[in-house]
Amino acid sequence: MTRLYNFCAGPAALPVPVLAQAQADLLNWQNKGLSVMEMSHRSPEFVGIAKKAEQDLRDLMVIPDNYSVLFMQGGASSQFTMIPMNLLRGKKTADYINTGQWSKKAIAEAKRFCTVNVAASTEGNHFTSAPSQEELNLNPEAAYVHYTPNETIGGVQFDYIPETNGVPLVADYSSAILSEEIDVSRFAMIYAGAQKNIGPAGLCIVIIRDDLLGDVVEGTPTMFDYKVMADNDSMYNTPPSYGWYLAGLVFAWLKEQGGVKAIAEVNQRKAKKLYSFIDTNPFYANPVAINNRSSMNVPFTLVNSDLDKAFLAASEKAGLLNLAGHRSVGGMRASIYNAVEEKAVDALIAFMDEFAKENG
Amino acid sequence: MTRLYNFCAGPAALPVPVLAQAQADLLNWQNKGLSVMEMSHRSPEFVGIAKKAEQDLRDLMVIPDNYSVLFMQGGASSQFTMIPMNLLRGKKTADYINTGQWSKKAIAEAKRFCTVNVAASTEGNHFTSAPSQEELNLNPEAAYVHYTPNETIGGVQFDYIPETNGVPLVADYSSAILSEEIDVSRFAMIYAGAQKNIGPAGLCIVIIRDDLLGDVVEGTPTMFDYKVMADNDSMYNTPPSYGWYLAGLVFAWLKEQGGVKAIAEVNQRKAKKLYSFIDTNPFYANPVAINNRSSMNVPFTLVNSDLDKAFLAASEKAGLLNLAGHRSVGGMRASIYNAVEEKAVDALIAFMDEFAKENG
């Protein structure tokens, strides 16, 4: 059995030890006679799995006690609606920072519920940078400020946490959660679709400060009310229990790796060597401002785009999967999340070097 | 490794061959070098898995071409909101038939969006029957009629499909889908949370007639708009891809069993022998009207309820899991979905017989 190197942006590579554990557990978890996916979510066994997953995430991210951690259904796209529904709290306007396709989707959905003030946008430079703090035109009356710390498609990452002077800060951390240490107390809410650094698709983690729970917009679906979810330990209805279990395995694996600080060092090393290679090889290019380059999603182009198809075919043949850029932008993209090992990046660089020599 | 008999109401037992296939595929699906849960949902491999699952479900249920099949996130509880949001279509009132806890939850959520006419309710007899066609007080001006063909908690099943004289009929088939043949063309919409007869929790199947797509209530979340899901083949965002794959394995397994007609015969046999035993043994009782007894969820009580705890402890020790009734009603419940084999029911009856002899 040969596992290949998977650079998919999401659903993405998972750690091999996690998959091996899931495989071993599949028909009979801890000799209890059934699979985790067959367990009642209210059984002591599953509640134990669920609580351990939450505690491990709290430990990994050093989440303060006055924050709830929710394991919700759906992905970030559902959150785009829940955020205005839950966080407007009587206000009529919210600030959004626009740094790419996911920011734009969040903005489009929010506009259906409130006035959106685009506090900054880098669309003018084709989303190849993040705005600086000084460039943010923040409205002190905004219900909240929303931004995307890491744009999965453009490969653009903020190198600072915006200062909002007391206005609640909301971050779509889907593609960067657990990749580096962050100070959770700077945020009112952090959310992340699981399918990058956490687990399978269909689960979304929400970390929200407790004073922001409740007082939703009229007509909010019960399942979209963070307070209902918090009051019911994310089990108002049957949760996506198997995804929750897998997320727990990923959290336990990450602890074994030394936690977020340790994996962040590996991530920095992986990103640095890939960007260094791209910058020094004239065959390839990355357009993103140096200090906004994502450590998770590395888009790059072949200077001669006529070779794109040949590059993708050859890379797949070489066992390097899912290097095509997002269908909206084209080019290439290597997503190098926590579970993508350093040797995968080394193999990618070796392939890119070889391909450039053969076709340059 | 010993697998035990699992009578959980949901998440519920899955067929052993399905779990074994998932286990074999886990790290490396069809030698492609990665797990299904690591695949891009837009890759040809996953799109193939997704399309085959849909086609197999269409084959199994004989779904007419003018119906869309959606693979959505969340469970039935999210549908309770989506139904009025999508199906009111300018009307102000909807009919709901109240036959138990799940009907009540659907009604409570619908009341937030429209006037609910309770067309019939069996709450007066503690939900121990379903109303007859003649007892339905249907409003010809209703946007739709909603009912629950099988109530998972009360174990109450309709023995007919309501005639609504052209008003769209909507059915929460969560705990009975694929358990018996039904004429899909009688329904405007059928929905079912996956975690009973389909797959793991976090996936919900929606089968909807195409002329009912679109024209949603203002403020409907984009992710709650059936037309958006239909127009995007349920991939407007990243779908719960691993659950979708497992559902596909269950559909393929069901085809191998001979399809819905064949499994329905097994289901009838299982239910008949369990109810017959309960009816003939004075130690046990089931309060549901004979013609409304569920073939999927069999609640029963011990005539001497002081023995409930002892019964549950002894049954678990005997390898019969999850026989406690729902926390809202107490007593016992054996859920005997498609994946619960006849030998499990035989073992349950043998245990119940023995327990009655020892404690009677």
XYZ file of C-alpha atoms in Angstrom:
720
model
C 0.000 0.000 0.000
C 1.486 3.301 -1.088
C 0.272 6.544 0.380
C 0.948 9.502 -1.906
C 1.681 13.126 -1.021
C -1.559 15.094 -0.933
C -1.444 18.885 -1.291
C -5.219 19.347 -1.459
C -6.621 22.590 -0.045
C -9.491 20.737 1.609
C -10.662 18.153 2.312
C -6.975 17.750 3.024
C -4.347 15.269 4.133
C -4.784 13.810 7.610
C -1.970 12.450 9.784
C -1.242 8.802 9.013
C -1.304 7.785 12.705
C -4.809 9.281 12.966
C -6.032 7.328 9.963
C -4.383 4.161 11.268
C -6.099 4.593 14.645
C -9.453 5.190 12.939
C -8.879 2.071 10.871
C -8.062 -0.027 13.931
C -11.132 1.319 15.776
C -13.504 1.077 12.867
C -15.597 -1.971 13.674
C -14.975 -2.157 17.386
C -13.873 0.874 19.393
C -11.945 -0.080 22.544
C -13.537 -3.512 22.481
C -16.978 -2.043 23.168
C -18.468 -4.087 20.336
C -19.385 -1.244 17.972
C -17.990 1.540 15.804
C -17.833 5.130 17.033
C -20.183 6.020 14.177
C -22.749 3.579 15.601
C -22.682 5.004 19.136
C -25.485 6.967 20.691
C -24.203 10.525 21.018
C -25.590 10.472 24.552
C -23.722 7.328 25.589
C -20.974 7.701 28.213
C -18.483 6.403 25.629
C -19.236 9.078 23.044
C -19.639 11.857 25.598
C -16.174 10.896 26.837
C -14.751 11.104 23.320
C -16.449 14.466 22.776
C -15.283 16.002 26.049
C -11.723 14.844 25.585
C -11.645 16.366 22.098
C -12.863 19.686 23.440
C -10.399 19.669 26.324
C -7.489 18.817 24.038
C -8.440 21.692 21.730
C -8.699 24.014 24.724
C -5.244 22.898 25.848
C -3.721 23.246 22.378
C -5.081 26.742 21.772
C -5.029 27.878 25.426
C -8.695 28.855 25.141
C -9.804 30.957 28.121
C -12.620 29.623 30.329
C -14.993 32.403 29.308
C -15.148 31.045 25.771
C -17.460 28.271 24.569
C -16.189 25.718 22.079
C -18.882 24.482 19.700
C -18.711 21.475 17.391
C -21.214 22.459 14.728
C -22.546 20.950 11.528
C -21.714 22.382 8.138
C -18.693 24.441 7.178
C -17.610 28.060 7.096
C -20.286 28.847 4.500
C -22.995 28.291 7.094
C -21.079 30.473 9.524
C -21.213 33.325 7.007
C -24.949 33.494 7.802
C -24.740 32.673 11.491
C -22.306 35.484 12.211
C -24.641 38.390 11.375
C -27.619 36.473 12.777
C -25.878 36.021 16.133
C -23.567 38.984 16.436
C -25.485 41.995 15.120
C -27.324 42.146 18.478
C -29.441 45.157 17.553
C -26.790 46.940 15.509
C -27.226 47.602 11.795
C -23.707 47.524 10.456
C -20.604 45.368 10.509
C -17.036 45.819 9.280
C -15.516 43.312 6.867
C -11.952 43.215 5.592
C -11.803 41.903 2.027
C -8.668 39.924 1.196
C -9.976 37.288 -1.198
C -12.654 34.898 -2.353
C -13.661 33.738 1.107
C -13.891 37.273 2.464
C -16.114 38.114 -0.486
C -18.423 35.192 0.182
C -18.710 36.206 3.837
C -19.461 39.785 2.798
C -22.107 38.782 0.250
C -23.974 36.750 2.845
C -23.700 39.445 5.557
C -25.131 42.077 3.191
C -28.421 40.197 3.298
C -28.701 41.009 7.007
C -26.924 44.330 7.581
C -24.984 47.200 6.083
C -21.450 46.041 5.404
C -18.612 48.521 5.698
C -15.663 47.140 3.779
C -12.964 48.389 6.131
C -10.229 47.566 3.618
C -9.911 45.641 0.381
C -6.930 44.398 -1.541
C -8.986 43.465 -4.586
C -7.196 46.309 -6.418
C -3.939 44.346 -6.358
C -5.720 41.059 -7.150
C -5.573 39.974 -3.533
C -1.826 39.695 -3.348
C -1.495 41.333 0.048
C -3.310 41.983 3.320
C -3.961 45.556 4.408
C -1.918 47.016 7.247
C -3.493 48.134 10.503
C -3.187 51.740 9.344
C -5.158 50.958 6.196
C -8.199 49.666 8.109
C -11.099 52.086 7.992
C -12.916 50.740 11.020
C -16.326 51.980 12.151
C -16.510 52.270 15.961
C -20.278 51.624 15.731
C -19.875 48.319 13.906
C -21.399 45.254 15.579
C -18.187 43.386 14.816
C -15.146 43.259 12.546
C -14.792 40.163 10.343
C -11.621 39.084 8.594
C -9.946 36.035 7.102
C -6.501 35.603 8.685
C -5.510 33.189 5.924
C -7.107 33.181 2.466
C -6.961 29.598 1.215
C -7.286 30.440 -2.477
C -4.971 33.440 -2.764
C -2.478 32.220 -0.187
C -2.571 35.533 1.666
C -2.046 35.623 5.416
C -2.212 38.473 7.899
C 1.020 38.957 9.844
C -0.786 40.680 12.704
C -4.106 40.547 14.555
C -6.175 43.669 13.819
C -6.711 46.051 16.732
C -10.412 46.954 16.798
C -10.614 49.098 19.939
C -13.216 46.992 21.677
C -15.357 46.084 18.668
C -15.713 42.273 18.637
C -13.229 40.676 16.243
C -14.389 37.626 14.274
C -11.938 35.475 12.321
C -12.438 32.751 9.716
C -9.472 30.607 10.698
C -10.510 27.650 8.510
C -7.163 27.193 6.794
C -4.801 28.340 9.545
C -6.269 27.158 12.857
C -3.748 25.208 14.939
C -0.942 26.063 12.524
C 0.598 28.697 14.784
C 0.080 30.040 18.280
C -2.512 32.791 18.618
C -3.849 34.756 21.561
C -7.506 33.686 21.593
C -8.405 36.475 24.016
C -7.858 38.993 21.207
C -10.887 37.531 19.398
C -14.621 37.606 20.076
C -15.047 34.568 17.872
C -12.876 32.197 15.872
C -14.357 29.652 13.504
C -12.891 27.003 11.235
C -14.261 24.387 8.889
C -12.642 21.129 9.928
C -11.450 19.901 6.550
C -8.012 21.512 6.600
C -6.221 21.228 9.930
C -8.838 19.403 12.020
C -10.614 16.480 10.400
C -13.151 15.505 7.749
C -15.597 17.908 6.102
C -18.991 18.449 7.720
C -17.781 19.750 11.057
C -17.058 23.360 11.990
C -15.389 24.535 15.176
C -16.675 27.763 16.726
C -14.854 29.392 19.643
C -16.937 32.246 21.004
C -16.766 34.534 24.041
C -19.698 33.729 26.294
C -20.983 37.304 26.630
C -21.811 37.227 22.897
C -24.199 34.292 23.166
C -27.934 34.944 22.714
C -30.059 37.813 21.340
C -30.151 36.525 17.763
C -31.887 38.180 14.801
C -35.573 37.236 14.457
C -36.014 34.261 12.169
C -32.650 32.708 13.017
C -32.899 28.917 12.624
C -32.692 27.229 16.016
C -29.753 25.210 14.708
C -27.951 28.482 13.849
C -28.246 29.926 17.369
C -24.859 29.713 19.107
C -26.529 29.998 22.526
C -28.701 26.944 21.825
C -25.603 25.029 20.784
C -23.604 26.202 23.827
C -26.435 25.422 26.249
C -26.668 21.895 24.824
C -22.930 21.110 24.613
C -23.308 21.091 20.791
C -25.828 18.251 21.113
C -29.145 20.041 20.619
C -29.565 17.485 17.867
C -27.387 14.558 16.831
C -23.943 16.047 16.159
C -21.594 14.885 13.360
C -20.219 12.389 15.834
C -17.717 10.556 13.664
C -16.104 13.794 12.513
C -15.961 14.933 16.135
C -14.152 11.702 17.055
C -11.676 12.122 14.189
C -11.050 15.721 15.207
C -10.268 14.392 18.667
C -7.719 11.988 17.221
C -6.102 14.876 15.339
C -5.941 16.980 18.505
C -4.352 14.098 20.433
C -1.839 13.598 17.600
C -0.981 17.290 17.642
C -0.343 17.159 21.376
C 2.014 14.229 20.760
C 3.894 16.341 18.209
C 4.576 18.859 20.947
C 1.518 21.062 20.431
C 0.956 24.145 18.337
C 4.314 25.761 19.083
C 6.205 22.712 17.859
C 4.113 22.213 14.716
C 4.379 25.939 13.943
C 8.147 25.571 13.763
C 7.790 22.729 11.272
C 5.248 24.760 9.315
C 7.568 27.737 9.127
C 10.400 25.561 7.923
C 8.224 23.904 5.253
C 6.895 27.231 3.981
C 10.265 28.914 4.027
C 11.967 26.269 1.929
C 9.144 26.175 -0.619
C 8.952 29.951 -1.028
C 12.759 30.175 -1.171
C 12.807 27.653 -3.965
C 10.056 29.469 -5.907
C 11.795 32.824 -5.479
C 15.162 31.588 -6.642
C 13.977 29.495 -9.597
C 13.003 31.719 -12.555
C 10.721 28.978 -13.866
C 8.201 29.667 -11.026
C 6.611 32.689 -9.405
C 4.475 33.658 -6.412
C 2.842 37.098 -6.542
C 2.041 37.597 -2.856
C 3.702 40.309 -0.758
C 6.550 38.728 1.216
C 5.137 39.436 4.666
C 1.652 38.191 3.702
C 2.633 34.858 2.277
C 0.595 32.054 3.723
C 2.385 29.309 5.590
C -0.486 26.925 4.762
C -1.438 27.567 1.124
C 1.323 28.278 -1.358
C 0.005 29.319 -4.772
C 2.523 29.521 -7.568
C 2.555 29.909 -11.314
C 4.729 28.550 -14.059
C 6.206 31.502 -15.874
C 5.225 29.697 -19.067
C 1.594 28.789 -18.388
C 1.481 26.647 -21.541
C 3.218 24.037 -19.392
C 0.527 23.995 -16.678
C -1.170 20.834 -17.895
C 2.111 19.011 -18.369
C 3.186 20.059 -14.865
C -0.017 18.732 -13.296
C 0.136 15.465 -15.219
C 3.787 14.896 -14.361
C 3.362 15.813 -10.707
C 0.448 13.407 -10.315
C 2.499 10.705 -11.990
C 5.246 11.457 -9.485
C 2.802 10.857 -6.610
C 2.209 14.527 -5.775
C -1.565 14.980 -5.689
C -3.881 17.957 -5.994
C -1.470 20.697 -7.039
C -3.960 22.521 -9.304
C -4.855 26.019 -8.166
C -8.451 26.831 -7.272
C -10.744 26.756 -10.306
C -11.393 30.505 -9.856
C -7.732 31.506 -10.253
C -5.897 28.683 -12.024
C -2.165 28.102 -11.707
C -0.841 25.818 -8.987
C -1.275 25.639 -5.252
C 0.405 23.465 -2.668
C -1.493 23.323 0.607
C 0.934 22.320 3.297
C -1.194 21.922 6.396
C -0.026 20.368 9.667
C -0.516 16.831 8.347
C 1.599 17.411 5.245
C 5.025 16.202 6.321
C 8.253 18.020 5.639
C 9.360 15.168 3.384
C 6.321 15.857 1.172
C 7.518 19.426 0.700
C 11.030 18.167 -0.012
C 9.624 15.804 -2.628
C 7.625 18.632 -4.187
C 10.667 20.890 -4.411
C 12.737 18.100 -5.934
C 10.034 17.474 -8.517
C 9.651 21.177 -9.333
C 13.392 21.507 -9.731
C 13.541 18.518 -12.055
C 10.537 19.692 -14.073
C 12.109 23.133 -14.528
C 15.367 21.598 -15.714
C 13.582 19.373 -18.206
C 11.282 22.080 -19.539
C 13.174 25.292 -18.943
C -12.897 -9.034 18.113
C -16.533 -9.339 19.150
C -19.185 -7.157 17.633
C -22.219 -6.793 19.875
C -25.876 -6.313 18.935
C -26.687 -2.616 18.793
C -30.315 -1.481 19.099
C -29.510 2.226 19.230
C -32.114 4.601 17.751
C -29.412 6.682 16.105
C -26.587 6.938 15.415
C -27.393 3.317 14.748
C -25.887 0.017 13.700
C -24.331 -0.104 10.237
C -23.941 -3.241 8.111
C -20.737 -5.103 8.947
C -19.705 -5.425 5.255
C -19.974 -1.628 4.945
C -17.766 -1.066 7.969
C -15.302 -3.669 6.732
C -15.110 -1.957 3.326
C -14.605 1.432 4.973
C -11.862 -0.083 7.102
C -10.109 -1.582 4.088
C -10.372 1.720 2.184
C -9.403 3.925 5.068
C -5.816 4.894 4.287
C -5.829 4.195 0.579
C -9.037 4.113 -1.460
C -8.721 1.933 -4.570
C -4.974 2.315 -4.473
C -5.219 6.038 -5.214
C -2.835 6.825 -2.368
C -5.240 8.649 -0.066
C -8.354 8.274 2.088
C -11.777 9.280 0.802
C -11.883 11.824 3.617
C -8.721 13.435 2.211
C -10.057 13.777 -1.349
C -10.980 17.052 -2.973
C -14.755 16.998 -3.310
C -14.232 18.250 -6.871
C -11.850 15.441 -7.852
C -13.083 12.930 -10.426
C -12.694 10.185 -7.817
C -14.998 11.805 -5.273
C -17.468 13.059 -7.874
C -17.681 9.451 -9.079
C -18.373 8.229 -5.538
C -21.003 10.925 -5.059
C -22.801 10.282 -8.344
C -22.876 6.540 -7.828
C -24.371 7.013 -4.361
C -27.102 9.233 -5.768
C -27.862 6.844 -8.625
C -28.024 3.860 -6.288
C -30.456 5.724 -4.034
C -32.536 6.691 -7.076
C -32.588 3.045 -8.132
C -33.459 1.751 -4.658
C -36.336 4.198 -4.114
C -37.381 4.467 -7.779
C -37.115 8.243 -7.553
C -38.711 9.926 -10.596
C -36.516 12.129 -12.790
C -38.383 15.296 -11.828
C -37.079 15.048 -8.267
C -33.715 16.341 -7.065
C -31.741 14.357 -4.525
C -29.715 16.537 -2.154
C -26.947 15.424 0.203
C -27.093 18.148 2.839
C -25.276 18.970 6.040
C -26.920 18.687 9.429
C -29.866 16.514 10.375
C -33.652 16.673 10.413
C -33.545 19.498 12.970
C -32.102 21.839 10.353
C -34.779 20.710 7.910
C -37.457 21.795 10.385
C -36.385 25.362 9.556
C -35.639 24.853 5.881
C -39.090 23.461 5.129
C -41.083 26.622 5.896
C -38.288 28.798 4.502
C -38.385 26.957 1.178
C -41.938 25.724 0.854
C -44.172 28.532 2.097
C -43.704 30.266 -1.273
C -45.862 33.272 -0.432
C -48.433 31.369 1.623
C -48.954 32.053 5.309
C -50.046 28.735 6.713
C -49.009 25.090 6.718
C -50.607 21.875 7.976
C -48.756 19.660 10.444
C -49.840 16.270 11.758
C -48.689 15.754 15.344
C -47.848 12.167 16.226
C -44.965 12.571 18.652
C -41.841 14.343 19.822
C -40.377 14.872 16.368
C -43.624 16.221 14.954
C -43.735 18.643 17.869
C -40.209 19.860 17.213
C -41.035 20.401 13.544
C -44.190 22.303 14.515
C -42.392 24.499 17.054
C -39.841 25.574 14.474
C -42.454 26.153 11.729
C -44.491 28.388 14.040
C -41.652 30.889 13.931
C -42.288 31.370 10.204
C -46.004 30.773 9.583
C -49.371 29.884 11.073
C -49.427 26.169 11.805
C -52.693 24.296 11.500
C -52.366 21.075 13.471
C -54.396 18.899 11.133
C -54.557 16.090 13.678
C -52.864 15.197 16.949
C -52.676 12.008 18.917
C -51.157 13.688 21.960
C -54.445 12.941 23.771
C -53.640 9.237 23.763
C -49.976 9.861 24.599
C -48.944 9.330 20.976
C -49.910 5.679 20.857
C -51.530 5.849 17.423
C -51.529 7.740 14.146
C -54.678 9.496 12.982
C -56.679 7.984 10.146
C -57.179 9.799 6.846
C -60.699 10.709 7.963
C -59.363 12.360 11.106
C -57.134 14.765 9.174
C -58.483 18.313 9.224
C -56.589 19.552 6.189
C -56.638 23.159 5.020
C -56.800 23.371 1.208
C -54.995 26.733 1.393
C -51.997 25.295 3.281
C -48.606 25.726 1.645
C -47.871 22.087 2.454
C -48.762 19.207 4.771
C -45.975 17.891 7.012
C -46.015 14.579 8.823
C -43.701 12.012 10.380
C -44.373 8.594 8.823
C -42.450 6.911 11.638
C -41.962 8.470 15.074
C -38.627 7.180 16.383
C -39.368 7.818 20.052
C -42.955 6.615 20.324
C -42.575 3.812 17.790
C -45.673 4.953 15.900
C -45.888 4.430 12.156
C -48.507 5.484 9.614
C -49.978 2.570 7.707
C -51.002 4.797 4.794
C -49.780 7.864 2.909
C -52.067 10.834 3.569
C -54.109 12.081 0.618
C -53.755 15.857 0.503
C -55.679 16.707 -2.671
C -52.831 18.456 -4.403
C -51.319 20.225 -1.397
C -47.585 19.323 -1.317
C -46.920 16.509 1.130
C -43.670 16.634 3.135
C -42.445 13.645 5.141
C -39.747 13.276 7.787
C -38.674 9.762 6.861
C -35.560 9.798 9.083
C -36.229 6.518 10.847
C -38.052 4.614 8.086
C -36.411 5.580 4.793
C -35.373 2.534 2.757
C -37.115 0.184 5.190
C -40.100 -0.442 2.897
C -41.169 0.429 -0.617
C -42.920 3.775 -1.010
C -44.309 5.632 -4.000
C -42.093 8.732 -4.068
C -44.427 10.457 -6.533
C -47.012 10.813 -3.746
C -44.657 13.220 -1.965
C -43.517 16.757 -2.675
C -40.524 16.206 -0.427
C -39.004 13.421 1.622
C -36.143 14.026 4.022
C -34.141 11.815 6.331
C -31.245 12.299 8.700
C -28.669 9.688 7.731
C -27.925 8.211 11.145
C -30.577 5.477 11.102
C -30.858 3.647 7.787
C -28.258 5.503 5.703
C -24.935 6.245 7.347
C -23.209 8.355 9.984
C -24.704 11.482 11.575
C -24.090 14.842 9.920
C -25.693 14.080 6.573
C -29.316 14.554 5.595
C -30.947 13.310 2.409
C -33.562 15.556 0.796
C -35.671 14.332 -2.126
C -37.684 17.200 -3.557
C -39.858 17.738 -6.615
C -38.142 20.215 -8.892
C -41.095 22.596 -9.294
C -40.788 23.391 -5.567
C -37.232 24.694 -5.811
C -36.655 28.433 -5.427
C -38.666 31.398 -4.094
C -37.454 31.124 -0.507
C -38.473 33.341 2.407
C -36.389 36.514 2.722
C -33.454 36.008 5.063
C -33.076 32.318 4.275
C -29.414 31.315 4.723
C -27.853 30.522 1.351
C -26.917 27.105 2.727
C -30.605 26.490 3.545
C -31.845 27.177 0.006
C -32.727 23.898 -1.710
C -32.398 25.507 -5.139
C -28.827 26.585 -4.412
C -28.030 23.040 -3.314
C -29.758 21.496 -6.347
C -28.077 23.887 -8.791
C -24.694 22.972 -7.312
C -25.160 19.199 -7.053
C -25.053 19.596 -3.234
C -21.536 21.052 -3.546
C -22.158 24.778 -3.109
C -19.636 24.388 -0.332
C -17.582 21.379 0.777
C -20.125 18.615 1.458
C -19.809 16.064 4.293
C -17.880 13.909 1.868
C -16.979 10.987 4.094
C -20.573 10.528 5.212
C -21.664 10.710 1.584
C -19.184 7.936 0.726
C -20.424 5.767 3.610
C -24.026 6.339 2.549
C -22.991 5.114 -0.891
C -21.550 1.955 0.624
C -24.837 1.377 2.479
C -26.847 1.866 -0.721
C -24.612 -0.593 -2.585
C -24.985 -3.088 0.283
C -28.754 -2.696 0.196
C -28.795 -3.409 -3.522
C -26.812 -6.559 -2.836
C -29.445 -7.606 -0.298
C -32.023 -7.479 -3.073
C -33.114 -3.886 -2.634
C -35.872 -2.315 -0.572
C -38.493 -4.971 -1.310
C -36.230 -7.736 -0.019
C -35.107 -5.885 3.102
C -38.720 -4.915 3.838
C -39.599 -8.590 4.054
C -36.826 -9.153 6.577
C -37.932 -6.052 8.481
C -41.527 -7.271 8.655
C -40.381 -10.644 9.909
C -38.144 -9.080 12.578
C -40.868 -6.726 13.790
C -43.569 -9.375 13.762
C -41.640 -11.810 15.910
C -40.651 -9.136 18.433
C -44.181 -7.723 18.787
C -45.617 -11.229 18.969
C -43.281 -12.068 21.795
C -44.128 -8.853 23.683
C -47.869 -9.405 23.220
C -47.786 -12.976 24.444
C -45.467 -12.507 27.415
C -47.288 -10.810 30.329
C -43.959 -9.519 31.655
C -43.762 -6.968 28.797
C -46.093 -4.499 27.107
C -46.284 -2.209 24.078
C -49.008 0.450 24.137
C -49.171 1.331 20.428
C -52.264 0.607 18.314
C -51.658 -2.623 16.391
C -51.845 -1.092 12.905
C -49.546 1.801 13.862
C -46.715 -0.189 15.345
C -43.372 0.800 13.926
C -41.352 -1.808 12.108
C -38.178 0.134 12.946
C -38.519 1.301 16.559
C -40.108 -1.038 19.066
C -40.699 0.585 22.458
C -41.753 -1.685 25.281
C -42.160 -1.541 29.020
C -41.613 -3.975 31.805
C -44.907 -4.402 33.604
C -42.921 -4.007 36.807
C -40.859 -0.889 36.102
C -38.823 -1.428 39.278
C -36.897 -3.951 37.193
C -35.952 -1.466 34.427
C -32.423 -0.884 35.694
C -31.782 -4.558 36.222
C -33.075 -5.289 32.715
C -30.771 -2.717 31.136
C -27.745 -3.894 33.101
C -28.389 -7.548 32.297
C -29.075 -6.899 28.613
C -25.850 -4.938 28.234
C -23.976 -7.728 29.968
C -25.555 -10.110 27.475
C -24.169 -8.053 24.586
C -27.427 -6.274 23.689
C -26.625 -2.580 23.556
C -28.699 0.581 23.791
C -32.084 -0.777 24.823
C -33.025 2.180 27.046
C -36.028 4.173 25.848
C -35.612 7.822 24.901
C -34.823 9.999 27.913
C -38.148 11.833 27.402
C -40.291 8.696 27.820
C -38.247 6.067 29.666
C -38.904 2.344 29.394
C -37.166 0.311 26.713
C -36.804 0.616 22.969
C -35.277 -1.724 20.428
C -34.480 -0.015 17.148
C -34.292 -2.688 14.487
C -33.186 -0.834 11.376
C -32.067 -2.489 8.136
C -28.569 -3.166 9.502
C -29.848 -4.955 12.626
C -29.825 -8.573 11.600
C -32.578 -11.032 12.293
C -30.271 -12.975 14.588
C -29.975 -9.858 16.776
C -33.744 -9.816 17.200
C -33.691 -13.527 17.965
C -31.036 -12.934 20.613
C -33.073 -10.096 22.105
C -36.201 -12.231 22.324
C -34.253 -15.078 23.910
C -32.811 -12.678 26.471
C -36.199 -11.112 27.231
C -37.720 -14.543 27.665
C -34.969 -15.620 30.044
C -35.135 -12.368 32.024
C -38.897 -12.741 32.420
C -38.503 -16.286 33.670
C -35.852 -15.302 36.184
C -37.671 -12.206 37.429
C -41.337 -12.955 36.812
